[in-house]
XYZ file of C-alpha atoms in Angstrom:
707
model
C 10.451 11.434 27.011
C 12.247 10.861 30.073
C 14.320 7.991 28.269
C 17.655 7.363 27.084
C 18.501 5.538 23.834
C 21.057 2.627 24.224
C 22.831 0.996 21.044
C 21.773 -2.846 21.010
C 25.104 -2.995 18.931
C 25.723 -5.833 16.628
C 23.317 -8.385 18.080
C 20.372 -7.641 15.448
C 19.998 -10.716 13.196
C 19.097 -8.436 10.168
C 19.177 -4.464 10.975
C 16.965 -2.875 8.224
C 19.068 -1.502 5.698
C 16.368 0.860 4.605
C 13.225 1.161 6.300
C 11.854 2.764 3.182
C 12.298 -0.474 1.347
C 10.332 -2.286 4.183
C 7.578 0.081 4.241
C 7.325 -0.290 0.467
C 6.893 -3.873 0.847
C 4.393 -4.004 3.694
C 2.260 -1.542 1.434
C 2.449 -4.126 -1.555
C 1.475 -6.787 1.106
C -1.373 -4.875 2.445
C -2.580 -4.293 -1.102
C -2.319 -8.249 -1.910
C -4.074 -8.863 1.252
C -6.852 -6.558 0.610
C -7.348 -8.285 -2.932
C -7.191 -11.703 -1.621
C -9.880 -10.792 0.568
C -11.997 -9.095 -1.858
C -11.757 -12.212 -4.060
C -12.707 -14.528 -1.484
C -15.990 -12.616 -0.975
C -16.651 -12.250 -4.705
C -16.091 -15.813 -5.407
C -18.364 -16.771 -2.073
C -21.145 -14.388 -3.590
C -21.011 -16.103 -6.691
C -22.309 -19.365 -5.087
C -25.770 -20.222 -4.676
C -27.286 -19.903 -1.225
C -27.093 -23.486 -0.665
C -23.504 -23.476 -1.627
C -22.740 -20.850 0.689
C -24.451 -22.652 3.474
C -22.475 -25.742 2.754
C -19.250 -23.824 2.945
C -20.493 -22.078 6.068
C -20.115 -18.787 4.197
C -23.579 -17.359 5.060
C -26.450 -17.340 7.692
C -29.504 -18.524 5.435
C -32.289 -17.333 8.198
C -32.248 -14.515 10.647
C -35.315 -12.814 11.630
C -35.209 -9.248 12.332
C -37.081 -8.207 15.561
C -36.464 -4.325 15.903
C -34.000 -1.869 17.075
C -33.372 -1.083 20.760
C -31.210 1.679 22.018
C -28.333 0.650 24.051
C -25.761 3.316 25.377
C -26.987 5.912 23.021
C -26.499 4.043 20.050
C -28.880 1.786 17.982
C -28.559 -1.996 18.126
C -30.195 -4.317 15.745
C -31.844 -7.490 17.118
C -32.376 -10.774 15.279
C -33.874 -14.191 16.158
C -31.143 -16.981 15.113
C -31.639 -20.437 16.101
C -27.941 -21.046 15.753
C -24.822 -19.774 13.776
C -24.203 -22.118 10.935
C -21.226 -19.881 9.568
C -17.779 -18.677 10.081
C -18.897 -15.183 11.281
C -17.805 -13.616 14.439
C -17.737 -10.540 16.590
C -16.730 -7.421 14.273
C -17.468 -9.173 10.729
C -18.839 -6.816 8.398
C -21.808 -8.477 6.605
C -24.700 -7.703 3.787
C -28.251 -8.505 4.539
C -30.671 -9.454 1.907
C -34.290 -10.756 2.179
C -34.458 -14.405 2.290
C -37.278 -14.529 -0.396
C -35.096 -12.546 -2.748
C -32.553 -15.418 -2.914
C -29.884 -13.006 -3.826
C -26.441 -14.027 -5.004
C -23.489 -12.535 -7.146
C -23.706 -8.582 -7.717
C -27.182 -8.500 -6.182
C -25.660 -9.049 -2.866
C -23.349 -6.021 -2.999
C -26.033 -3.820 -4.942
C -29.086 -4.550 -2.469
C -27.384 -5.796 0.828
C -27.754 -3.727 4.040
C -24.500 -3.313 5.760
C -24.421 -4.043 9.376
C -21.704 -5.578 11.837
C -21.884 -8.719 13.843
C -21.777 -7.818 17.421
C -22.957 -10.627 19.843
C -24.675 -14.014 19.240
C -26.337 -15.396 22.506
C -27.211 -19.193 21.888
C -29.296 -19.515 25.089
C -31.695 -16.858 24.008
C -31.330 -17.250 20.296
C -30.589 -13.435 19.951
C -28.206 -12.008 17.456
C -27.106 -8.445 17.870
C -25.786 -6.357 15.143
C -24.603 -2.642 14.891
C -24.335 -0.237 12.152
C -20.677 0.239 10.645
C -18.706 3.400 11.778
C -20.401 5.125 8.715
C -23.900 4.450 9.004
C -26.009 3.490 5.891
C -29.286 4.567 4.736
C -29.982 1.268 3.742
C -30.626 0.073 7.081
C -34.160 2.025 6.922
C -35.385 -0.748 4.584
C -34.969 -3.568 7.503
C -38.690 -4.711 8.002
C -39.714 -6.132 11.448
C -40.639 -9.708 11.279
C -38.773 -10.336 7.636
C -36.232 -13.129 7.553
C -32.868 -12.207 6.110
C -29.688 -14.002 4.645
C -26.466 -12.665 6.034
C -23.407 -12.646 3.728
C -19.852 -11.258 4.345
C -19.259 -7.636 2.902
C -16.150 -7.081 0.852
C -13.280 -5.249 2.664
C -13.586 -1.450 2.551
C -10.033 0.058 2.159
C -6.996 0.112 -0.243
C -3.589 0.978 1.717
C -3.645 4.134 0.707
C -7.149 4.732 2.440
C -6.504 2.416 5.338
C -5.125 3.182 8.819
C -2.192 0.525 8.143
C -1.024 2.467 5.262
C -1.063 5.640 6.909
C 0.662 4.195 10.051
C 3.589 3.340 7.392
C 3.598 6.962 6.369
C 4.202 7.950 9.800
C 6.927 5.465 10.016
C 8.867 6.969 7.028
C 8.087 10.701 7.596
C 10.780 11.959 9.826
C 8.352 13.130 12.498
C 9.252 12.337 16.115
C 7.462 9.168 16.150
C 9.151 8.054 13.072
C 12.588 8.867 14.779
C 12.253 6.147 17.791
C 10.317 3.687 15.683
C 13.037 3.480 13.023
C 15.793 3.237 15.896
C 13.689 0.205 17.332
C 13.684 -1.505 13.987
C 17.400 -1.337 13.595
C 17.862 -2.784 17.299
C 18.252 0.310 19.430
C 16.431 0.286 22.717
C 15.397 3.035 24.899
C 16.204 2.948 28.781
C 13.779 4.382 31.580
C 15.842 5.035 34.719
C 12.961 5.620 36.961
C 12.733 3.038 39.752
C 9.801 0.486 39.458
C 7.253 0.054 42.266
C 6.954 -3.111 43.920
C 4.178 -5.334 41.962
C 0.732 -5.135 43.500
C 0.306 -8.915 43.370
C 2.739 -11.698 44.117
C 4.805 -12.605 41.148
C 7.017 -15.884 40.425
C 10.832 -15.234 39.526
C 10.114 -15.290 35.659
C 7.240 -13.101 36.083
C 9.190 -10.616 38.391
C 12.300 -10.818 35.932
C 9.919 -9.704 33.150
C 8.243 -7.020 35.386
C 11.487 -5.173 36.295
C 12.616 -5.535 32.725
C 9.475 -4.048 31.061
C 9.861 -0.942 33.320
C 13.533 -0.312 32.446
C 13.849 -0.407 28.711
C 11.689 -0.393 25.403
C 10.884 -2.298 23.501
C 10.322 -5.002 26.260
C 9.459 -8.481 25.079
C 7.623 -10.980 27.085
C 6.947 -14.476 26.150
C 4.232 -15.868 27.710
C 3.502 -19.752 26.929
C 0.450 -21.109 27.891
C -0.801 -21.111 31.351
C 2.146 -18.976 32.679
C -0.213 -16.089 33.447
C 0.854 -13.382 30.853
C -2.602 -11.620 31.575
C -1.459 -11.619 35.385
C 1.876 -10.011 34.385
C 0.195 -7.452 32.191
C -2.297 -6.410 35.202
C 0.877 -6.042 37.690
C 2.647 -3.863 34.958
C -0.422 -1.668 34.415
C -0.931 -1.103 38.026
C 2.535 -0.628 38.807
C 2.720 1.976 35.891
C -0.329 3.889 36.943
C 1.271 4.009 40.385
C 3.998 6.056 38.682
C 1.459 8.337 37.407
C 1.522 7.072 33.953
C -1.367 6.862 31.401
C -1.341 3.198 30.168
C -2.684 1.913 26.947
C -3.851 -1.858 26.816
C -4.297 -2.670 23.181
C -4.437 -5.654 20.763
C -6.747 -6.887 17.957
C -9.599 -8.477 19.879
C -11.869 -7.200 22.392
C -11.849 -10.582 24.221
C -8.095 -10.351 25.261
C -8.227 -6.448 26.000
C -11.534 -7.397 28.150
C -9.516 -10.149 30.042
C -6.679 -7.779 30.681
C -8.941 -5.147 31.969
C -10.860 -7.334 34.383
C -7.683 -8.896 35.741
C -6.431 -5.292 36.623
C -9.474 -4.539 38.486
C -9.012 -7.787 40.313
C -5.427 -6.898 41.133
C -6.092 -3.225 42.299
C -10.115 -2.573 42.931
C -8.973 1.323 43.143
C -7.241 1.580 39.638
C -9.068 3.965 37.008
C -9.719 1.598 34.192
C -11.761 2.626 30.903
C -12.817 0.679 28.058
C -12.921 2.533 24.561
C -15.069 0.630 22.029
C -17.670 0.904 19.194
C -19.590 -2.139 21.112
C -22.952 -1.456 22.670
C -22.813 -3.654 25.847
C -20.381 -5.700 27.845
C -22.014 -7.534 30.816
C -18.634 -8.651 32.185
C -17.039 -5.279 32.207
C -19.997 -3.893 33.890
C -19.637 -6.593 36.507
C -16.239 -4.913 37.433
C -17.596 -1.319 37.168
C -15.351 -0.428 34.100
C -16.785 2.135 32.330
C -17.558 1.556 28.573
C -17.099 4.634 26.399
C -18.731 3.464 23.331
C -20.364 6.645 21.519
C -18.721 9.414 19.661
C -19.571 12.101 22.188
C -18.185 10.175 25.049
C -14.902 9.206 22.834
C -14.578 12.756 22.063
C -14.612 13.902 25.766
C -12.404 11.026 26.557
C -9.463 11.854 24.191
C -9.667 15.480 25.088
C -9.521 14.767 28.597
C -6.119 12.841 27.969
C -4.698 16.064 26.536
C -6.067 18.258 29.118
C -5.477 15.952 32.367
C -2.280 14.171 32.974
C -3.699 11.801 35.549
C -2.722 8.294 35.717
C -5.367 5.881 33.915
C -5.556 2.648 32.339
C -7.618 2.431 29.085
C -8.279 -0.575 26.780
C -9.017 -0.270 22.972
C -8.054 -2.013 19.844
C -5.365 -0.763 17.913
C -7.518 0.678 15.318
C -9.483 2.569 18.040
C -5.953 3.799 19.408
C -5.117 5.286 15.879
C -8.113 7.504 16.047
C -6.551 10.727 17.229
C -3.800 10.367 14.166
C -6.443 9.339 11.728
C -8.845 12.476 12.693
C -5.788 14.740 11.818
C -4.981 12.957 8.549
C -8.650 12.814 7.341
C -8.712 16.439 7.669
C -6.025 16.747 5.139
C -7.222 13.734 3.152
C -8.928 15.704 0.384
C -6.539 18.723 0.252
C -3.452 16.583 -1.044
C -5.564 13.914 -3.121
C -3.923 15.181 -6.258
C -0.816 13.674 -4.962
C -2.475 10.007 -5.236
C -0.933 8.192 -7.816
C -3.301 6.394 -10.230
C -2.899 2.516 -10.374
C -1.237 1.453 -13.244
C -1.841 -1.925 -15.038
C 1.623 -3.243 -13.799
C 2.649 -2.851 -10.197
C 6.229 -2.058 -10.328
C 8.533 -0.882 -7.389
C 8.396 2.825 -8.681
C 4.296 2.470 -8.139
C 4.909 1.529 -4.603
C 7.605 4.182 -3.823
C 4.844 6.663 -5.309
C 2.531 5.310 -2.848
C 5.030 5.622 -0.097
C 5.605 9.146 -1.042
C 1.879 9.914 -0.991
C 1.276 8.354 2.650
C 4.481 10.217 4.025
C 3.153 13.549 2.478
C -0.030 12.796 4.274
C 1.630 12.608 7.562
C 4.033 15.146 7.284
C 1.290 17.613 6.354
C -1.298 16.512 8.620
C -1.908 17.937 12.250
C -0.496 15.001 14.302
C -0.123 14.702 18.022
C 3.288 14.589 19.419
C 4.710 11.343 21.164
C 3.050 10.891 24.697
C 0.265 13.331 24.148
C -2.282 10.787 24.985
C -0.362 7.780 26.530
C 2.796 7.386 28.302
C 2.986 3.452 28.016
C 1.467 1.073 25.536
C 1.042 -2.682 26.421
C 0.250 -5.083 23.577
C -1.653 -8.195 24.602
C -1.406 -11.041 21.966
C 1.186 -9.378 19.915
C 2.142 -12.515 18.314
C -1.088 -12.009 16.477
C -0.374 -8.457 15.295
C 1.129 -7.823 11.909
C 3.830 -4.802 12.090
C 1.468 -2.216 10.403
C -1.352 -2.933 12.635
C 1.188 -2.608 15.814
C 2.394 0.576 14.387
C -1.323 2.011 14.682
C -0.658 2.110 18.649
C 3.272 2.231 18.654
C 3.095 6.003 17.603
C 1.617 6.993 20.833
C 4.995 6.536 22.789
C 8.756 4.891 22.848
C 7.653 3.011 26.039
C 6.399 -0.246 24.346
C 5.759 -3.596 25.930
C 4.905 -6.664 23.865
C 3.193 -9.805 25.548
C 2.549 -12.896 23.329
C 3.881 -16.221 22.421
C 5.166 -16.805 18.504
C 5.106 -20.329 19.436
C 1.228 -20.343 19.059
C -1.143 -19.195 16.321
C 0.277 -16.230 14.507
C -1.587 -13.490 12.556
C -4.304 -14.378 10.045
C -3.508 -13.980 6.298
C -5.399 -14.538 3.557
C -2.947 -14.132 0.694
C 0.349 -16.271 0.368
C 2.757 -13.560 1.121
C 6.284 -13.682 1.717
C 7.630 -14.981 5.246
C 9.333 -11.825 6.356
C 5.814 -9.519 5.445
C 3.666 -12.055 7.337
C 5.731 -12.117 10.548
C 4.022 -10.807 13.762
C 5.473 -7.365 15.345
C 6.583 -9.812 18.154
C 8.424 -12.065 15.802
C 9.874 -9.272 14.103
C 11.165 -7.620 17.172
C 12.414 -10.657 18.700
C 15.037 -11.305 15.969
C 16.460 -7.602 16.844
C 15.947 -7.760 20.510
C 16.247 -11.422 21.291
C 18.695 -11.196 24.395
C 16.629 -8.836 26.196
C 13.430 -10.896 25.880
C 12.073 -12.823 28.796
C 10.532 -15.930 28.908
C 7.692 -16.914 31.560
C 8.684 -20.236 32.516
C 6.037 -21.676 35.211
C 2.726 -23.036 33.974
C -0.172 -23.138 36.219
C -2.490 -25.217 33.720
C -0.877 -28.391 32.727
C 0.492 -31.213 34.649
C 4.202 -32.147 33.578
C 3.497 -34.743 31.479
C 1.111 -32.804 29.271
C 3.618 -30.307 29.449
C 6.774 -31.985 28.651
C 6.489 -32.291 24.888
C 5.875 -28.529 24.336
C 8.429 -27.604 26.487
C 10.985 -29.361 24.848
C 9.988 -28.595 21.270
C 8.932 -25.040 21.416
C 10.504 -23.417 24.856
C 14.003 -24.809 25.067
C 13.017 -27.215 27.821
C 12.415 -24.303 30.324
C 8.873 -24.581 30.812
C 7.708 -26.352 33.852
C 4.393 -27.014 35.553
C 3.731 -25.407 39.048
C 4.220 -27.518 41.674
C 0.409 -27.292 42.412
C -0.390 -28.882 39.167
C 2.403 -31.235 38.653
C 0.452 -34.340 39.351
C -2.982 -33.196 38.173
C -5.074 -36.077 37.102
C -8.692 -36.395 35.404
C -11.147 -35.960 38.039
C -13.537 -38.387 36.923
C -12.980 -42.233 35.928
C -14.615 -44.439 33.446
C -15.169 -48.246 33.093
C -16.561 -48.398 29.700
C -13.590 -46.768 28.108
C -11.014 -47.607 30.867
C -7.935 -47.518 28.617
C -8.618 -44.388 26.770
C -9.897 -42.422 29.711
C -7.689 -43.777 32.423
C -6.827 -40.976 35.073
C -3.268 -41.803 35.093
C -2.719 -41.669 31.477
C -2.638 -37.424 30.687
C -1.868 -38.153 27.017
C -3.629 -40.599 24.658
C -3.540 -41.131 21.060
C -6.569 -43.365 19.937
C -5.566 -44.916 16.647
C -8.700 -45.230 14.239
C -7.614 -46.848 11.073
C -9.244 -45.422 7.892
C -8.353 -44.209 4.258
C -9.817 -41.547 2.024
C -11.568 -39.433 4.748
C -11.560 -35.506 3.782
C -13.199 -32.978 5.644
C -15.308 -35.460 8.042
C -14.662 -38.956 9.381
C -17.620 -40.796 10.908
C -15.551 -43.394 12.621
C -13.564 -40.683 14.485
C -16.602 -38.644 14.959
C -18.787 -41.373 16.794
C -15.647 -42.253 18.874
C -15.205 -38.664 20.052
C -19.047 -38.053 20.747
C -19.163 -41.380 22.951
C -16.081 -40.395 24.881
C -17.424 -36.886 25.237
C -20.785 -38.399 26.658
C -18.942 -40.892 28.878
C -16.953 -37.929 30.437
C -20.298 -35.939 31.141
C -22.129 -39.065 32.425
C -19.054 -39.755 34.698
C -19.493 -36.364 36.181
C -17.272 -33.927 34.099
C -18.909 -30.596 33.816
C -19.443 -30.107 29.977
C -18.010 -26.614 30.290
C -14.821 -28.322 31.214
C -14.675 -30.251 28.025
C -13.919 -29.141 24.468
C -13.941 -30.969 21.250
C -11.586 -29.593 18.419
C -11.227 -30.889 14.784
C -9.728 -28.782 11.666
C -12.804 -28.585 9.861
C -16.262 -27.334 10.503
C -17.881 -30.017 8.761
C -16.486 -32.672 11.060
C -17.780 -30.540 14.166
C -21.070 -30.222 12.729
C -20.999 -34.335 12.463
C -19.815 -34.515 15.921
C -22.456 -32.102 17.281
C -25.175 -33.849 15.253
C -24.073 -37.333 16.627
C -23.755 -35.896 20.079
C -27.519 -34.630 20.058
C -28.850 -37.794 18.778
C -26.985 -39.869 21.262
C -28.171 -37.636 24.122
C -31.523 -37.609 23.174
C -31.496 -41.620 22.897
C -29.910 -41.935 26.250
C -32.291 -39.187 27.896
C -29.538 -37.383 29.354
C -30.194 -34.125 30.780
C -26.874 -31.961 30.902
C -26.286 -28.955 28.518
C -24.566 -29.617 25.484
C -24.660 -25.856 24.966
C -21.878 -25.473 27.571
C -19.571 -27.971 25.306
C -17.270 -26.198 22.962
C -17.072 -28.141 19.638
C -14.795 -25.945 17.300
C -11.687 -25.398 15.404
C -8.239 -24.645 17.207
C -8.383 -21.083 16.169
C -11.422 -20.425 18.264
C -9.427 -22.342 21.233
C -6.367 -20.281 21.531
C -6.261 -18.509 24.866
C -8.995 -21.023 26.548
C -8.260 -24.075 28.691
C -10.334 -26.999 29.586
C -10.080 -30.068 31.952
C -9.988 -32.346 28.966
C -9.432 -31.848 25.349
C -10.905 -34.256 22.478
C -9.145 -33.910 19.028
C -10.357 -35.390 15.984
C -7.469 -35.063 13.000
C -10.267 -36.383 10.648
C -8.167 -36.345 7.443
C -6.853 -39.585 5.814
C -6.929 -38.809 1.982
C -3.387 -38.001 0.639
C -4.505 -35.538 -1.742
C -6.334 -33.245 0.907
C -3.246 -33.982 3.272
C -0.979 -32.521 0.225
C -3.281 -29.735 -0.689
C -3.807 -28.452 3.171
C -0.353 -29.381 4.169
C 0.623 -25.982 5.603
C -2.634 -25.817 7.356
C -2.525 -29.261 9.049
C 0.949 -29.585 9.865
C 1.498 -26.059 11.059
C 3.609 -26.964 14.270
C 2.212 -23.811 16.125
C -1.413 -24.834 15.451
C -0.177 -28.169 16.991
C 1.282 -26.679 20.022
C -2.115 -24.894 20.622
C -3.811 -28.326 20.543
C -1.499 -29.831 23.191
C -1.519 -26.899 25.556
C -5.341 -26.590 26.119
C -5.870 -29.249 28.446
C -5.332 -29.232 32.255
C -5.257 -32.934 32.868
C -6.354 -35.131 29.830
C -5.534 -34.722 26.178
C -7.082 -37.427 23.844
C -6.187 -37.253 20.047
C -8.266 -39.544 17.860
C -6.983 -39.873 14.271
C -5.691 -42.303 11.480
C -1.991 -43.236 11.292
C -1.942 -42.168 7.920
C -1.774 -38.453 9.213
C 1.411 -39.344 10.903
C 2.908 -41.411 8.041
C 2.051 -39.095 5.145
C 5.138 -37.883 2.841
C 4.327 -34.881 0.779
C 5.453 -35.537 -2.947
C 7.821 -32.446 -2.835
C 9.741 -33.925 0.076
C 9.965 -37.521 -1.060
C 13.497 -37.709 -0.881
C 15.791 -40.957 -0.544
C 16.735 -39.790 2.868
C 13.167 -39.440 3.991
C 11.976 -42.566 2.512
C 14.937 -44.729 4.001
C 13.811 -43.703 7.438
C 10.512 -45.860 7.146
C 8.376 -47.016 8.647
C 8.702 -43.859 10.772
C 9.891 -41.032 8.278
C 11.510 -38.343 9.624
C 13.274 -35.472 7.574
C 16.904 -34.601 8.409
C 16.880 -30.989 9.745
C 20.049 -28.575 10.321
C 18.981 -27.096 13.747
C 16.471 -28.472 16.246
C 13.180 -26.272 16.477
C 13.741 -25.398 20.174
C 17.292 -24.144 19.502
C 16.143 -21.631 16.750
C 16.006 -17.836 17.828
C 13.876 -17.164 14.729
C 10.164 -18.388 14.996
C 9.924 -18.851 11.070
C 10.317 -22.650 10.658
C 10.597 -24.723 7.528
C 7.905 -27.239 6.253
C 10.266 -30.003 7.116
C 10.504 -28.724 10.712
C 6.759 -28.449 11.139
C 6.337 -31.844 9.869
C 8.813 -33.414 12.242
C 7.172 -31.777 15.154
C 4.014 -33.572 14.645
C 5.759 -36.766 13.397
C 7.948 -36.685 16.651
C 4.896 -36.706 18.990
C 3.680 -39.616 17.249
C 6.909 -41.343 17.604
C 7.230 -40.422 21.333
C 3.528 -41.861 21.895
C 4.469 -45.103 20.263
C 7.751 -45.442 22.643
C 5.711 -44.755 25.724
C 2.871 -46.995 24.996
C 0.325 -44.410 24.891
C -0.939 -45.412 21.425
C -4.283 -47.327 21.726
C -6.048 -49.110 18.957
C -9.532 -47.725 18.669
C -10.440 -49.063 15.189
C -12.682 -51.915 16.276
C -14.384 -49.997 19.307
C -15.092 -47.156 16.601
C -16.711 -49.465 14.146
C -18.922 -50.981 16.710
C -20.172 -47.774 17.935
C -20.878 -46.402 14.454
C -22.730 -50.054 13.835
C -24.610 -49.140 17.251
C -25.391 -45.809 16.294
C -26.945 -46.763 12.512
C -28.799 -49.654 13.776
C -30.931 -47.193 15.957
C -31.907 -45.176 12.894
C -30.981 -41.929 14.763
C -28.995 -40.784 11.748
C -29.895 -39.684 8.510
C -26.302 -38.740 7.456
C -25.654 -40.449 4.187
C -23.013 -43.260 3.867
C -19.566 -42.248 2.626
């Protein structure tokens, strides 16, 4: 392998006492997550169509236009006015005729399975593809017929899933198992070959991360918002290719992988870059002349070529696609050893999970699996803080030279079930506990001015994150006389306090203020594409959109609202805008208590704070900041009123372990409000919002019922 193993002695915060025990826990978690996802879909199917639409769980009307050939594969085209659902790229759906008004088991029995690929609002076209295993039901689609789109149930139990098989390889004693277990216990691998100079100019912290990633594995690079982590990935991939390495760029989402591949082509136009995917089309990749390997024959030739020719190249694909060479070998053996698969008892004991582990280990040991470095010499994980460890394993099995790029201070893995904390850690967080001293932090942000950056830097990045001199004094490029106090260019951070009580998943007062501020910014010259509106609930987002459209029509404004993003914070991670408007929405104590871990998640708040380049405006009720959960109403907390903070043993910025207690997460958001109040950045906007709402309702533009 061209590497040496070094002992990271004594510095691991918790070395695994038993990899097998950890694998059993992960199999149990995967099973729990599968069942939680399945239950969520079953419960959704039990609702009426109207109820599913109200909860954003289905698309009520999509007209089938026909099938077109694209890159040798069939693509199903639908006419869709807008997407009123949560569905996004890669979601597996079931289609039933609108007239049938199906619900419950009818959806699963008669639904036609397709995968959501791309929705283009400007042309009102939805493109879908067949799942990897084609279904004869697609023949039932009729041109001109309108269909209802619902979520499909997840397909695999752990014993059938790639993630479960990856855990089998981890415990198998195969060569991959040896180096993976050593890494989990705190060992590192060194690579003595000298790294080439980077093909692009890097700042000092980026350069330190660059040299470190060449010299040892696992390499951990924490890239806070705007610090150029994709730029560093591009430099690393190009440098490794110049060492005649075959480099894999991987992650969970096609978007992050595509961004990395395009950055690589920008850095070195001569680099051999490929994308392996089941998707049928990518205009952006074509613009950079990146070949798309998206059909089974093309993929077969590609993988065989990696075995036959050891030439440098850079390939991008998801972790699931990266596991294909291993999965194909295990599938060959799957039927032959099915007699070893244990039956599921009524009570799931530890002995049962040991039997499941024994089964997936036997599957790995008896399957014809490739040896390490057969296909790739180095694997770079983008957005590694969103990958669960079993997911990351699917690409970690390729080579011991592993580079993880992410930020555990931002949004982590999406989890449906309420698992234990150590089971829901990202692979980045888990490895950070055992390899914290060798982790590198990118410390220069090219996005936010220093004032916008200061709070996140202190709370999440040990005060080390600084704005680059080119953006330190960045200000809002437009000004407004109508809302001068809220939109003042010299005030990068503003909290607009709107007093209300009892609001749940929508607040008309907040929505009308946010809509008017957005329109004022656009009328003042801000490009709609440089503005984003974020709230925690889709119901509030839809209310804001409705008010924006009505106000635009009344004022006869001509700019394109389709360029304006109105969405949840999850959809904004990895993006940036000149101005960010946030609506907190909630003021009802019962919902604040119910959604405590969601609304007061400090990582989610960090993402909110770090999307803006020059202006961040937060609109909400003070009840959001003064709320005390019933479980934490201690004498200490109450005595700190009127601004209740909780005592904590260790400041967040000093903690190595990314997992935070509920107390610490609450304190982050309360501390933000307290600092705004001290610095005079709280603007009372209740009267303004009430007047705007009265004016809006007088015009008879709205048909929204009164709360």
